[in-house]
């Protein structure tokens, strides 16, 4: 039984290990009918497995010999490459030493010419930068290419290259003194490129019909290849263009620029920018009057409203006082005014021959009634003049609070974060003073005018009383005689 069990185990192992591969390719043999037949089949399968194992071992040994030969070949190739690398490294070091020796020999033979050519390259580099930034390049394009080539060259410059440098220097100096019209590409505020007639004043300012323009220059990167640069130029044109700023400087500059561009007069005033665009950028960034007033915030708006109200009141009062004063001083005036109303209040009493004391009382009463009319709204104007600087002080404190909050949150690294608070603090102070000072002056003028009219009324009343007393005395003398 033990032998039979071993035979069965060997049978299954041979079927699983050795015959599993061929089972999918060849049909399975018929089943054994007895143990003797099973034993024969097991022994035959064992012999087949032995032959297959021998064949696999033979193939493995053959592959091993081939791999060893390949390994040997690769090792020999590595050895040859290392030897070649050592030879090349040695040659490289020898060449470096030779280059240093030749460079020293070249410098020795050049002598003063070496320093001269170095200065030429330095001058070419500096001149190339100046020409690229100059708005003259907007008219004469491509002037800096040859200078860049000369500046980056490691060989001795040729006579033609030296002449090119000289021509560029002379041409730039000549163009600096020109005032001329030319055609140039201008990028508008909407981003569109248009060819316009420009007026160039040396290398300082360029003007168009819409105002001052700024030279953009060639902003393409040096890393872009020439082929790519040519393709870009074919599609979008040259980058040496002028840009119309979204905002223009104040009208006092623009009016001069317009007169200069039109060229109607033989003598005109020119506006130039010695910084070649820097001052124009600063002028464009300056806030307009509306933006400055907006910096005052709500408090600034309130101050402006109070100022307008006070200005309206005091203007109305000054106009009323001016008319009264003109009518009072005009003896032929027939219009009703303060003096005529005062005199009309005692006209009937004088005709009726009333007592002087009664007439005096009525005159004083009429003058007292006219004083509030003459001084109408002046007290309110004085109050507004006093409130305006107080509101300015309030805006100053509020702006400083905003500034300190910005410092606490963001630090002092960026002054722009503190600009809003400081602008509000300063603008409210300025607005408060701008409102208070004129209102105080106009209030003083209106008050003095009102007092002058009141003084005239009192003088006329006193004269009327004196005339009435004189008439009474004459009548009494007539009666006595």
PDB file of C-alpha atoms in Angstrom, residues 388-390 392 428-438:
ATOM      1  CA  UNK A 388     -15.115 123.888   8.306  1.00  0.00           C
ATOM      2  CA  UNK A 389     -11.639 123.722   9.946  1.00  0.00           C
ATOM      3  CA  UNK A 390     -13.071 121.634  12.791  1.00  0.00           C
ATOM      4  CA  UNK A 392     -10.919 119.246   8.621  1.00  0.00           C
ATOM      5  CA  UNK A 428      -9.644 117.251   4.783  1.00  0.00           C
ATOM      6  CA  UNK A 429      -7.318 119.725   6.477  1.00  0.00           C
ATOM      7  CA  UNK A 430      -6.747 121.541   3.192  1.00  0.00           C
ATOM      8  CA  UNK A 431     -10.460 121.572   2.353  1.00  0.00           C
ATOM      9  CA  UNK A 432     -11.346 122.879   5.798  1.00  0.00           C
ATOM     10  CA  UNK A 433      -8.896 125.753   5.455  1.00  0.00           C
ATOM     11  CA  UNK A 434      -9.907 126.461   1.861  1.00  0.00           C
ATOM     12  CA  UNK A 435     -13.518 126.802   2.973  1.00  0.00           C
ATOM     13  CA  UNK A 436     -12.897 128.678   6.223  1.00  0.00           C
ATOM     14  CA  UNK A 437     -10.485 131.332   4.938  1.00  0.00           C
ATOM     15  CA  UNK A 438     -12.660 132.667   2.061  1.00  0.00           C
TER      16      UNK A 438
END
